[in-house]
Amino acid sequence: MGDQLRFDGQTVVVTGAGGGLGKAYATFFGSRGANVVVNDLGGSFKGEGKSSKAADVVVDEIKAAGGKAVANYDSVTDGDKIIQTAIQAFGRIDVLINNAGILRDISFKNMKDSDWDLIMDVHVRGAYKCARAAWPHFRKQKYGRVISTASAAGLFGSFGQCNYSAAKLSQVGFTESLAKEGFKYNILCNTIAPIAASRMTQTVMPPDVLDNLKPDWVVPLVAVLAHSSNTSETGGIFEVGGGHVAKLRWERAKGALLRADSSLTSGAILAKWDGVNDFSEPSYPAGPANFMELLEDAQKLPSNPAGEKLDFKGKVALITGSGGGLGRIYALQFAAQGARVVVNDLISPDDTVQEIKKMGGEAVGIKASAEDGDVVVKAAIDAYGRIDIVVNNAGILRDKAFHNMTDEMFDQVLNVHLRGTYKVTKAAWPYFLKQKYGRVVNTTSTSGIYGNFGQANYAAAKCGILGFSRALAREGAKYNIFVNTIAPNAGTNMTRTIMPEEMVQAFKPDYVAPLVVLLCSDKVPDPPTGRLYEVGSGWHAQTRWQRTGGHGFPIDVQLTPEAVLKVWDRIVNFDDGRADHPESGQDGLKSIMANFENRSSGKKGSKKEGKVDREILDNIEKAKKAKAEGSEYFYDEKDVILYNLGVGAKKTDLPLVFENDDNFQVLPTFGVIPPFNAVAPFSIGDVVPNFSPMMLLHGEQYLEIRKFPIPTEAKLISYPKLIEVVDKGNAGIVVTGTTTKDAKTGEDVFYNESTVFVRGSGGFGGPAKGADRGAATTVYKPPQRAPDAVTEEKTTEEQAAIYRLSGDRNPLHIDPAFSKVGGFATPILHGLCFFGFSGKHVFQKFGRFRNVKVRFAGTVLPGQTLVTEMWKEGSKVVFQTKVKETGKLCIAGAGAELMESKSKL
């Protein structure tokens, strides 16, 4: 026990601790001696509703194990109440884990302000409110630890998550600022980007994949960072999940330095573009570049060659905050190169408009806040009928040491910078989509990227803008909409509050504007999007992530904080030749997914002779006895028709697609649908060792129809239970049986058995052979003769899209980006979809069946042709299904027991 990292006497506050990661944190800290405040609002992952149950269950669990805990049911936006709970219950707070979160995923064009605002409230404002309330206590006791939660969506940007990406990257800038302010008070603040199963990730990852991304893999890193023995690791960013831990930092290109005078033009930068993106001599900054030194070096250079002249004739550029400073110079330069300019400023747009008109250009002014994005963009449309370029530049400063920062200061800065950027871009987006053209340059800052003392609000807003931009870049790319972000250094009225006047004069906005204009042109080779550039004093450089090779822990050994600490130097080592430069969510998952093959034996799940894993065997017995609460499923005629269409019904199959047909009916294979989202009373990860979602295959499906005729509308309740777990040495087999009953009568309607085959999860000492359960376990062999019937049917390109509407929203069947992570070039057809086709073919040829059993043997792509070969053997039909285009089986060893000899169709 003495070697354990313990938290005796300390108080740990965990937000969103009713489930997933938060629950794992809370129970862990409780087991290591801490007093735990379990905060959970008890709402849905979308932020709807409220309940005390989630927090109470976790508190009871901690207390039952001998720990100390209290519940708190407040929203994180009332962070002061959460921290007050800690002080009232335990007299102190030592560790704050900002973990609470919700999702509101939606494509940008369909995003509503409420989708944006709710995410910001919970993730950004909630984290601020909790940290701000804890801060005075931390300072007074000269001790505190803060863990903030980012995500891969924040680090790299994620399609359909512009709000979430913005919120999550904002946590990096916010936390880096807290780290700088807190260090002298022994307050250490770090950010993690975890990949773990939770109510939130259930919406974007398939259940089987989630089962091995246990929170248990994330907790040990958090424990190390939050422990008093950590005296130096602060301001860090860590990627963690699935047994892998790595650290990230910013890497800055050497960049291109040009003479800072009137010869610094967009064309001059274009001539040196390779240098801007040259990482052969990188630096690893913790703050802004030395712009004074850069300016001095730039002035020693000869004048820049003229370079190519850009032409923006016919283009309309909207610049926010362009009444002065940077925005004014942007507006003047765009106008000088032929663009019609919309000058937006809350105070005085007219002066800039007049300047442009005097030089022979075209401009209109719109006096409005960037937060009124609709009004600002409408001015462009009203004046010129189109909008091509948006430069989000408007901003304010409300700098203050964190312990003196007010909610108003935080909210004002977030609203102008981050919400204003969102609102203006959102208003312009429909026009960009319609014309299949758009250029956006957003403005972050070095304070956002690296954090800065007294700018926790500004850093949160500015880093959030970068996360927003990266997500937006992914959505816009296919529509020829490019989105980039700059971190400028220039003297303006805003920086005048923090810079000496001579520096304000020296750092001219004129040395930033040419890069902005260039990024909005069509001249840059391999047009960049989603990039980040630092610029000022004649210097232009791309900045990107660098990630350590990190360390992967064997996934068949429980991970502890002590094990993480032992390899800490390897986790944080950027110089051992293993570092890489992740740019996407897939890059972020790469190391984590690769680690699923990591076993302590050195082999991929090979069975160890004589080994008995008593914990797994006990878990299996416990899981078999566990009873499901029951999951409701209501369907009506519309759902029946939708399912029938999903398995290939045509408009001419009236009994399947027309509710008023005398013979309207439910195809028997519909029976697999009600259990789709039924909650099982056990987790696969608990009943097999080394569970890896990448190693899981849906092997077999058995369906029994217990009520005839199947009702065309009903309220059903499904009760899943564990049937058996078989140990195949190098694999485990898990069989789940689900009984589905009529909610009104209590009658059985369907019974399903689903068998999953998990490679690498055997060798735990369980039975090597499964039980014989009659039809449910029969493997049918096709007779050695020609089939009695053959049905050939082509699936449509939309088949997967239609079928998923019957219940399983796994993105593997619709999202090309997700299917690529799974190793498929395009989204594939759900196995139960082509099972439905095959069952329909048997039904059409031979009539109703009381049960059907299939073994899945291959994949099917939407648009491919299914060929079902059937043999009648007494009261049974043996069948198999092939993909015509490949000749390969997709369903094998299949059979159905018939009720009668005629089809209803």
Short mmCIF file of C-alpha atoms in Angstrom, two decimals, residues 1 4-12 29-35 68 92 94 227-228:
data_model
loop_
_atom_site.label_atom_id
_atom_site.label_comp_id
_atom_site.label_asym_id
_atom_site.label_seq_id
_atom_site.Cartn_x
_atom_site.Cartn_y
_atom_site.Cartn_z
CA MET A 1 0.00 0.00 0.00
CA GLN A 4 0.41 3.40 -4.04
CA LEU A 5 -0.41 6.92 -5.18
CA ARG A 6 -2.95 7.79 -2.52
CA PHE A 7 -5.19 10.80 -1.90
CA ASP A 8 -5.92 10.40 1.83
CA GLY A 9 -7.38 13.54 3.34
CA GLN A 10 -7.75 15.26 -0.03
CA THR A 11 -11.08 16.24 -1.58
CA VAL A 12 -11.70 15.53 -5.26
CA PHE A 29 -10.34 8.35 -6.03
CA GLY A 30 -12.74 6.99 -3.41
CA SER A 31 -10.78 3.72 -3.35
CA ARG A 32 -7.51 5.64 -2.86
CA GLY A 33 -8.60 7.51 0.25
CA ALA A 34 -10.01 10.75 -1.19
CA ASN A 35 -13.23 12.46 -0.16
CA LYS A 68 -16.27 8.78 1.58
CA ARG A 92 -11.49 21.74 1.46
CA ASP A 94 -7.71 19.72 -3.73
CA HIS A 227 -1.28 13.54 -7.44
CA SER A 228 0.85 15.67 -5.11
#
